[in-house]
Amino acid sequence: MDLDQLAEKYADWYKTPRGSYVGENEYQCLAKHIGDCSGKKIIELGCGTGFFLRKFAVDAEETVGLDITEGMLTAARKIAQEKDLDINFIQGDVTEEIPYPDNYFDIVYSNSMIEFFEAGEELEAVLTEMWRVLKPGGKYVIGVLNSKSTWAYKRIAETMEKDSIFSEATFYSWEELKAILEKFAQVKIESTLFVPPYFKEKEDFEWFKNLESEFKARYPKRGALLVASVVKEEGN
């Protein structure tokens, strides 16, 4: 699938009722783990068109978005400029090297990115490179698509019928993500987004909004997105 051609549609998706609901829900969960960005240096790997990064950039001292797809970055730069946000969007491959020195960023995060790397050596190399540029005391936050959610079941079914961005993705469970990150430090983890994946209309999302917390309390590991974070200890 040509991600360059997908960029404009990807940015527009967040303007739809479904995209708006999903985006805000995921942002709130990421923000809980990332915390206050005031005076901080933050980087998002696999930033796409920068939907989440723009929100964190408002208070950050330095904001960087890295993505391998130039089309996504072109769209990201245009939107950031329109909103008068100072974000450095750079093209790069996280499997090779993030072009910053060791211990540079206060916050290093990705959302729906690690699913697209091969589990094992390639994924470990990506996570280790992200860890390298994180300062001691900094936050390391990873969001992944939950393999145990109804959204994952829907996406898997769709890949059987047509080519999709998720055709070669690997979804992770709560336990799998926790095990991956425990190699770095103690893990804080939760899931979010319990709305049914077949909802499309604004009124459907408005109706379900107040039920999110109830579903989370009953089925804490079944949200569509898993978000986990660790803090880098001194000397690590």
PDB file of C-alpha atoms in Angstrom:
ATOM      1  CA  MET A   1       0.000   0.000   0.000  1.00  0.00           C
ATOM      2  CA  ASP A   2       1.322   3.445  -1.014  1.00  0.00           C
ATOM      3  CA  LEU A   3       1.372   5.488   2.206  1.00  0.00           C
ATOM      4  CA  ASP A   4       2.307   8.661   0.323  1.00  0.00           C
ATOM      5  CA  GLN A   5      -1.032   8.561  -1.484  1.00  0.00           C
ATOM      6  CA  LEU A   6      -2.818   7.764   1.781  1.00  0.00           C
ATOM      7  CA  ALA A   7      -1.522  10.852   3.616  1.00  0.00           C
ATOM      8  CA  GLU A   8      -4.294  13.302   2.722  1.00  0.00           C
ATOM      9  CA  LYS A   9      -7.049  10.797   3.478  1.00  0.00           C
ATOM     10  CA  TYR A  10      -5.302   9.917   6.724  1.00  0.00           C
ATOM     11  CA  ALA A  11      -5.336  13.544   7.880  1.00  0.00           C
ATOM     12  CA  ASP A  12      -8.959  14.010   6.817  1.00  0.00           C
ATOM     13  CA  TRP A  13     -10.060  10.882   8.673  1.00  0.00           C
ATOM     14  CA  TYR A  14      -9.601  12.666  11.998  1.00  0.00           C
ATOM     15  CA  LYS A  15     -12.245  15.170  10.894  1.00  0.00           C
ATOM     16  CA  THR A  16     -14.914  12.460  10.563  1.00  0.00           C
ATOM     17  CA  PRO A  17     -17.165  11.562  13.529  1.00  0.00           C
ATOM     18  CA  ARG A  18     -15.327   8.257  14.012  1.00  0.00           C
ATOM     19  CA  GLY A  19     -11.862   9.758  13.561  1.00  0.00           C
ATOM     20  CA  SER A  20     -12.609  12.639  15.897  1.00  0.00           C
ATOM     21  CA  TYR A  21     -13.861  10.303  18.632  1.00  0.00           C
ATOM     22  CA  VAL A  22     -11.015   7.817  18.253  1.00  0.00           C
ATOM     23  CA  GLY A  23      -8.367  10.524  18.042  1.00  0.00           C
ATOM     24  CA  GLU A  24      -9.521  12.367  21.157  1.00  0.00           C
ATOM     25  CA  ASN A  25      -9.906   9.138  23.134  1.00  0.00           C
ATOM     26  CA  GLU A  26      -6.415   7.936  22.216  1.00  0.00           C
ATOM     27  CA  TYR A  27      -4.914  11.366  22.838  1.00  0.00           C
ATOM     28  CA  GLN A  28      -6.339  11.522  26.371  1.00  0.00           C
ATOM     29  CA  CYS A  29      -4.808   8.141  27.215  1.00  0.00           C
ATOM     30  CA  LEU A  30      -1.433   9.019  25.700  1.00  0.00           C
ATOM     31  CA  ALA A  31      -1.458  12.364  27.515  1.00  0.00           C
ATOM     32  CA  LYS A  32      -2.046  10.640  30.847  1.00  0.00           C
ATOM     33  CA  HIS A  33       1.157   8.651  30.370  1.00  0.00           C
ATOM     34  CA  ILE A  34       3.217  11.407  28.760  1.00  0.00           C
ATOM     35  CA  GLY A  35       2.310  14.019  31.365  1.00  0.00           C
ATOM     36  CA  ASP A  36       3.196  17.703  31.332  1.00  0.00           C
ATOM     37  CA  CYS A  37       5.215  18.691  28.252  1.00  0.00           C
ATOM     38  CA  SER A  38       6.080  22.189  29.452  1.00  0.00           C
ATOM     39  CA  GLY A  39       9.751  22.932  28.782  1.00  0.00           C
ATOM     40  CA  LYS A  40      10.320  19.362  27.564  1.00  0.00           C
ATOM     41  CA  LYS A  41      11.902  17.933  24.425  1.00  0.00           C
ATOM     42  CA  ILE A  42       9.551  15.416  22.831  1.00  0.00           C
ATOM     43  CA  ILE A  43       9.761  13.137  19.797  1.00  0.00           C
ATOM     44  CA  GLU A  44       7.135  10.943  18.174  1.00  0.00           C
ATOM     45  CA  LEU A  45       8.344   8.064  16.022  1.00  0.00           C
ATOM     46  CA  GLY A  46       6.007   7.150  13.179  1.00  0.00           C
ATOM     47  CA  CYS A  47       4.261  10.502  13.571  1.00  0.00           C
ATOM     48  CA  GLY A  48       2.215  10.290  10.356  1.00  0.00           C
ATOM     49  CA  THR A  49       0.481  13.600   9.741  1.00  0.00           C
ATOM     50  CA  GLY A  50       1.163  14.728  13.317  1.00  0.00           C
ATOM     51  CA  PHE A  51      -2.342  14.579  14.808  1.00  0.00           C
ATOM     52  CA  PHE A  52      -1.156  13.746  18.336  1.00  0.00           C
ATOM     53  CA  LEU A  53       2.165  15.565  18.172  1.00  0.00           C
ATOM     54  CA  ARG A  54       0.476  18.887  17.404  1.00  0.00           C
ATOM     55  CA  LYS A  55      -1.377  18.683  20.704  1.00  0.00           C
ATOM     56  CA  PHE A  56       1.772  18.001  22.709  1.00  0.00           C
ATOM     57  CA  ALA A  57       3.754  20.656  20.818  1.00  0.00           C
ATOM     58  CA  VAL A  58       1.715  23.513  22.282  1.00  0.00           C
ATOM     59  CA  ASP A  59       3.666  23.456  25.571  1.00  0.00           C
ATOM     60  CA  ALA A  60       6.878  21.628  24.626  1.00  0.00           C
ATOM     61  CA  GLU A  61      10.267  23.329  24.354  1.00  0.00           C
ATOM     62  CA  GLU A  62      11.267  21.271  21.309  1.00  0.00           C
ATOM     63  CA  THR A  63       9.038  18.993  19.239  1.00  0.00           C
ATOM     64  CA  VAL A  64      10.202  16.468  16.660  1.00  0.00           C
ATOM     65  CA  GLY A  65       8.227  14.095  14.482  1.00  0.00           C
ATOM     66  CA  LEU A  66       9.968  11.327  12.537  1.00  0.00           C
ATOM     67  CA  ASP A  67       8.333   9.251   9.829  1.00  0.00           C
ATOM     68  CA  ILE A  68       9.573   7.208   6.892  1.00  0.00           C
ATOM     69  CA  THR A  69       6.837   8.448   4.529  1.00  0.00           C
ATOM     70  CA  GLU A  70       7.479  11.829   2.898  1.00  0.00           C
ATOM     71  CA  GLY A  71       3.827  12.225   1.914  1.00  0.00           C
ATOM     72  CA  MET A  72       2.778  12.026   5.567  1.00  0.00           C
ATOM     73  CA  LEU A  73       5.450  14.552   6.533  1.00  0.00           C
ATOM     74  CA  THR A  74       4.414  16.977   3.780  1.00  0.00           C
ATOM     75  CA  ALA A  75       0.856  16.927   5.097  1.00  0.00           C
ATOM     76  CA  ALA A  76       2.121  17.233   8.683  1.00  0.00           C
ATOM     77  CA  ARG A  77       4.248  20.302   7.902  1.00  0.00           C
ATOM     78  CA  LYS A  78       1.376  22.001   6.097  1.00  0.00           C
ATOM     79  CA  ILE A  79      -1.069  21.517   8.982  1.00  0.00           C
ATOM     80  CA  ALA A  80       1.493  22.595  11.602  1.00  0.00           C
ATOM     81  CA  GLN A  81       2.273  25.728   9.632  1.00  0.00           C
ATOM     82  CA  GLU A  82      -1.428  26.561   9.350  1.00  0.00           C
ATOM     83  CA  LYS A  83      -1.716  26.230  13.130  1.00  0.00           C
ATOM     84  CA  ASP A  84       1.495  28.224  13.712  1.00  0.00           C
ATOM     85  CA  LEU A  85       3.198  25.350  15.543  1.00  0.00           C
ATOM     86  CA  ASP A  86       6.972  24.933  15.640  1.00  0.00           C
ATOM     87  CA  ILE A  87       7.508  21.229  14.925  1.00  0.00           C
ATOM     88  CA  ASN A  88      10.527  19.726  13.192  1.00  0.00           C
ATOM     89  CA  PHE A  89       9.199  16.960  10.941  1.00  0.00           C
ATOM     90  CA  ILE A  90      12.008  14.814   9.566  1.00  0.00           C
ATOM     91  CA  GLN A  91      12.125  11.794   7.306  1.00  0.00           C
ATOM     92  CA  GLY A  92      13.977   8.830   8.723  1.00  0.00           C
ATOM     93  CA  ASP A  93      14.010   5.115   9.346  1.00  0.00           C
ATOM     94  CA  VAL A  94      13.948   4.189  13.029  1.00  0.00           C
ATOM     95  CA  THR A  95      15.382   0.756  12.181  1.00  0.00           C
ATOM     96  CA  GLU A  96      18.609   2.521  11.246  1.00  0.00           C
ATOM     97  CA  GLU A  97      19.209   5.558  13.448  1.00  0.00           C
ATOM     98  CA  ILE A  98      17.332   8.421  15.058  1.00  0.00           C
ATOM     99  CA  PRO A  99      19.466  11.482  14.158  1.00  0.00           C
ATOM    100  CA  TYR A 100      19.886  12.724  17.737  1.00  0.00           C
ATOM    101  CA  PRO A 101      22.505  12.045  20.419  1.00  0.00           C
ATOM    102  CA  ASP A 102      22.097   9.743  23.409  1.00  0.00           C
ATOM    103  CA  ASN A 103      19.888  10.973  26.274  1.00  0.00           C
ATOM    104  CA  TYR A 104      18.475  13.911  24.310  1.00  0.00           C
ATOM    105  CA  PHE A 105      14.679  13.791  24.722  1.00  0.00           C
ATOM    106  CA  ASP A 106      12.533  14.042  27.853  1.00  0.00           C
ATOM    107  CA  ILE A 107       9.705  12.156  26.152  1.00  0.00           C
ATOM    108  CA  VAL A 108       9.965   9.487  23.457  1.00  0.00           C
ATOM    109  CA  TYR A 109       6.751   7.932  22.219  1.00  0.00           C
ATOM    110  CA  SER A 110       5.043   6.147  19.370  1.00  0.00           C
ATOM    111  CA  ASN A 111       1.435   5.252  18.687  1.00  0.00           C
ATOM    112  CA  SER A 112       0.414   2.432  16.340  1.00  0.00           C
ATOM    113  CA  MET A 113       3.943   2.114  14.968  1.00  0.00           C
ATOM    114  CA  ILE A 114       5.700  -0.927  16.412  1.00  0.00           C
ATOM    115  CA  GLU A 115       2.998  -3.205  14.960  1.00  0.00           C
ATOM    116  CA  PHE A 116       4.591  -2.711  11.551  1.00  0.00           C
ATOM    117  CA  PHE A 117       7.998  -4.153  12.464  1.00  0.00           C
ATOM    118  CA  GLU A 118       8.856  -7.822  12.498  1.00  0.00           C
ATOM    119  CA  ALA A 119       8.664  -9.241  16.002  1.00  0.00           C
ATOM    120  CA  GLY A 120      12.041 -10.297  17.336  1.00  0.00           C
ATOM    121  CA  GLU A 121      15.351  -8.724  16.359  1.00  0.00           C
ATOM    122  CA  GLU A 122      13.907  -5.912  14.225  1.00  0.00           C
ATOM    123  CA  LEU A 123      11.426  -4.798  16.879  1.00  0.00           C
ATOM    124  CA  GLU A 124      14.048  -4.999  19.620  1.00  0.00           C
ATOM    125  CA  ALA A 125      16.417  -2.849  17.551  1.00  0.00           C
ATOM    126  CA  VAL A 126      13.695  -0.207  17.086  1.00  0.00           C
ATOM    127  CA  LEU A 127      12.804  -0.088  20.775  1.00  0.00           C
ATOM    128  CA  THR A 128      16.476   0.030  21.799  1.00  0.00           C
ATOM    129  CA  GLU A 129      17.137   2.938  19.428  1.00  0.00           C
ATOM    130  CA  MET A 130      14.162   4.830  20.855  1.00  0.00           C
ATOM    131  CA  TRP A 131      15.468   4.142  24.372  1.00  0.00           C
ATOM    132  CA  ARG A 132      18.921   5.433  23.414  1.00  0.00           C
ATOM    133  CA  VAL A 133      17.719   8.998  22.765  1.00  0.00           C
ATOM    134  CA  LEU A 134      15.680   9.171  25.990  1.00  0.00           C
ATOM    135  CA  LYS A 135      17.128  11.065  28.971  1.00  0.00           C
ATOM    136  CA  PRO A 136      17.394   9.414  32.381  1.00  0.00           C
ATOM    137  CA  GLY A 137      14.191  10.327  34.198  1.00  0.00           C
ATOM    138  CA  GLY A 138      12.376  10.630  30.869  1.00  0.00           C
ATOM    139  CA  LYS A 139       9.107   9.028  29.761  1.00  0.00           C
ATOM    140  CA  TYR A 140       8.995   6.203  27.208  1.00  0.00           C
ATOM    141  CA  VAL A 141       5.448   5.663  25.948  1.00  0.00           C
ATOM    142  CA  ILE A 142       4.215   3.051  23.475  1.00  0.00           C
ATOM    143  CA  GLY A 143       0.695   2.748  22.076  1.00  0.00           C
ATOM    144  CA  VAL A 144      -0.265  -0.414  20.176  1.00  0.00           C
ATOM    145  CA  LEU A 145      -3.365  -1.942  18.646  1.00  0.00           C
ATOM    146  CA  ASN A 146      -4.804  -4.508  21.038  1.00  0.00           C
ATOM    147  CA  SER A 147      -5.080  -8.021  19.595  1.00  0.00           C
ATOM    148  CA  LYS A 148      -7.881  -8.843  22.057  1.00  0.00           C
ATOM    149  CA  SER A 149     -10.231  -6.035  21.033  1.00  0.00           C
ATOM    150  CA  THR A 150     -13.228  -6.061  18.697  1.00  0.00           C
ATOM    151  CA  TRP A 151     -11.403  -3.466  16.568  1.00  0.00           C
ATOM    152  CA  ALA A 152      -8.558  -5.932  15.953  1.00  0.00           C
ATOM    153  CA  TYR A 153     -11.001  -8.667  14.983  1.00  0.00           C
ATOM    154  CA  LYS A 154     -12.637  -6.309  12.490  1.00  0.00           C
ATOM    155  CA  ARG A 155      -9.304  -5.214  10.994  1.00  0.00           C
ATOM    156  CA  ILE A 156      -8.094  -8.785  10.616  1.00  0.00           C
ATOM    157  CA  ALA A 157     -11.337  -9.757   8.862  1.00  0.00           C
ATOM    158  CA  GLU A 158     -10.984  -6.812   6.475  1.00  0.00           C
ATOM    159  CA  THR A 159      -7.452  -7.850   5.462  1.00  0.00           C
ATOM    160  CA  MET A 160      -8.883 -11.140   4.237  1.00  0.00           C
ATOM    161  CA  GLU A 161     -11.063  -9.281   1.735  1.00  0.00           C
ATOM    162  CA  LYS A 162      -8.750  -6.487   0.525  1.00  0.00           C
ATOM    163  CA  ASP A 163      -5.294  -4.995   0.908  1.00  0.00           C
ATOM    164  CA  SER A 164      -5.098  -2.828   4.001  1.00  0.00           C
ATOM    165  CA  ILE A 165      -2.529  -0.869   5.950  1.00  0.00           C
ATOM    166  CA  PHE A 166      -2.994  -3.578   8.587  1.00  0.00           C
ATOM    167  CA  SER A 167      -2.353  -6.496   6.220  1.00  0.00           C
ATOM    168  CA  GLU A 168       1.186  -6.998   7.543  1.00  0.00           C
ATOM    169  CA  ALA A 169       0.676  -5.617  11.040  1.00  0.00           C
ATOM    170  CA  THR A 170       1.187  -7.578  14.257  1.00  0.00           C
ATOM    171  CA  PHE A 171      -1.286  -6.749  17.000  1.00  0.00           C
ATOM    172  CA  TYR A 172      -0.257  -7.271  20.637  1.00  0.00           C
ATOM    173  CA  SER A 173      -2.076  -8.320  23.780  1.00  0.00           C
ATOM    174  CA  TRP A 174      -1.776  -6.617  27.180  1.00  0.00           C
ATOM    175  CA  GLU A 175       0.544  -9.377  28.407  1.00  0.00           C
ATOM    176  CA  GLU A 176       2.723  -9.302  25.284  1.00  0.00           C
ATOM    177  CA  LEU A 177       3.245  -5.540  25.372  1.00  0.00           C
ATOM    178  CA  LYS A 178       4.036  -5.594  29.068  1.00  0.00           C
ATOM    179  CA  ALA A 179       6.605  -8.369  28.551  1.00  0.00           C
ATOM    180  CA  ILE A 180       8.279  -6.412  25.730  1.00  0.00           C
ATOM    181  CA  LEU A 181       8.701  -3.268  27.836  1.00  0.00           C
ATOM    182  CA  GLU A 182       9.604  -4.930  31.141  1.00  0.00           C
ATOM    183  CA  LYS A 183      13.093  -5.377  29.723  1.00  0.00           C
ATOM    184  CA  PHE A 184      13.556  -1.625  30.136  1.00  0.00           C
ATOM    185  CA  ALA A 185      11.862  -0.779  33.454  1.00  0.00           C
ATOM    186  CA  GLN A 186       8.679  -1.204  35.475  1.00  0.00           C
ATOM    187  CA  VAL A 187       5.637  -0.879  33.199  1.00  0.00           C
ATOM    188  CA  LYS A 188       2.466   1.135  33.669  1.00  0.00           C
ATOM    189  CA  ILE A 189      -0.214  -0.064  31.241  1.00  0.00           C
ATOM    190  CA  GLU A 190      -3.888   0.433  30.392  1.00  0.00           C
ATOM    191  CA  SER A 191      -6.278   0.095  27.481  1.00  0.00           C
ATOM    192  CA  THR A 192      -8.693   2.607  26.007  1.00  0.00           C
ATOM    193  CA  LEU A 193     -11.375   2.960  23.306  1.00  0.00           C
ATOM    194  CA  PHE A 194     -14.203   0.525  23.962  1.00  0.00           C
ATOM    195  CA  VAL A 195     -16.710   1.920  21.472  1.00  0.00           C
ATOM    196  CA  PRO A 196     -17.890  -0.691  18.911  1.00  0.00           C
ATOM    197  CA  PRO A 197     -15.864  -0.504  15.666  1.00  0.00           C
ATOM    198  CA  TYR A 198     -18.954  -0.438  13.459  1.00  0.00           C
ATOM    199  CA  PHE A 199     -20.189   2.922  14.807  1.00  0.00           C
ATOM    200  CA  LYS A 200     -20.040   5.720  12.199  1.00  0.00           C
ATOM    201  CA  GLU A 201     -22.496   8.468  13.085  1.00  0.00           C
ATOM    202  CA  LYS A 202     -21.814  11.342  15.454  1.00  0.00           C
ATOM    203  CA  GLU A 203     -24.904  10.599  17.542  1.00  0.00           C
ATOM    204  CA  ASP A 204     -23.697   7.009  18.091  1.00  0.00           C
ATOM    205  CA  PHE A 205     -20.411   8.226  19.524  1.00  0.00           C
ATOM    206  CA  GLU A 206     -22.132  10.853  21.654  1.00  0.00           C
ATOM    207  CA  TRP A 207     -24.393   8.139  23.073  1.00  0.00           C
ATOM    208  CA  PHE A 208     -21.492   5.801  23.874  1.00  0.00           C
ATOM    209  CA  LYS A 209     -19.151   8.428  25.283  1.00  0.00           C
ATOM    210  CA  ASN A 210     -20.373   8.073  28.876  1.00  0.00           C
ATOM    211  CA  LEU A 211     -20.157   4.275  28.660  1.00  0.00           C
ATOM    212  CA  GLU A 212     -16.394   4.221  28.014  1.00  0.00           C
ATOM    213  CA  SER A 213     -15.510   4.303  31.721  1.00  0.00           C
ATOM    214  CA  GLU A 214     -18.020   1.549  32.531  1.00  0.00           C
ATOM    215  CA  PHE A 215     -16.623  -0.790  29.883  1.00  0.00           C
ATOM    216  CA  LYS A 216     -13.087   0.017  30.999  1.00  0.00           C
ATOM    217  CA  ALA A 217     -13.937  -0.948  34.574  1.00  0.00           C
ATOM    218  CA  ARG A 218     -15.509  -4.242  33.481  1.00  0.00           C
ATOM    219  CA  TYR A 219     -13.077  -5.204  30.719  1.00  0.00           C
ATOM    220  CA  PRO A 220      -9.838  -3.307  31.467  1.00  0.00           C
ATOM    221  CA  LYS A 221      -7.696  -5.282  28.994  1.00  0.00           C
ATOM    222  CA  ARG A 222     -10.055  -5.188  26.003  1.00  0.00           C
ATOM    223  CA  GLY A 223      -9.859  -1.595  24.716  1.00  0.00           C
ATOM    224  CA  ALA A 224      -8.825  -1.065  21.093  1.00  0.00           C
ATOM    225  CA  LEU A 225      -5.569   0.670  22.063  1.00  0.00           C
ATOM    226  CA  LEU A 226      -3.038  -0.394  24.657  1.00  0.00           C
ATOM    227  CA  VAL A 227      -0.825   2.348  26.087  1.00  0.00           C
ATOM    228  CA  ALA A 228       2.194   1.465  28.205  1.00  0.00           C
ATOM    229  CA  SER A 229       4.908   3.637  29.708  1.00  0.00           C
ATOM    230  CA  VAL A 230       8.159   3.324  31.618  1.00  0.00           C
ATOM    231  CA  VAL A 231      10.509   5.852  33.184  1.00  0.00           C
ATOM    232  CA  LYS A 232      14.207   5.623  32.359  1.00  0.00           C
ATOM    233  CA  GLU A 233      16.241   5.284  35.527  1.00  0.00           C
ATOM    234  CA  GLU A 234      19.618   6.914  36.067  1.00  0.00           C
ATOM    235  CA  GLY A 235      22.424   4.834  34.586  1.00  0.00           C
ATOM    236  CA  ASN A 236      20.037   2.828  32.421  1.00  0.00           C
TER     237      ASN A 236
END
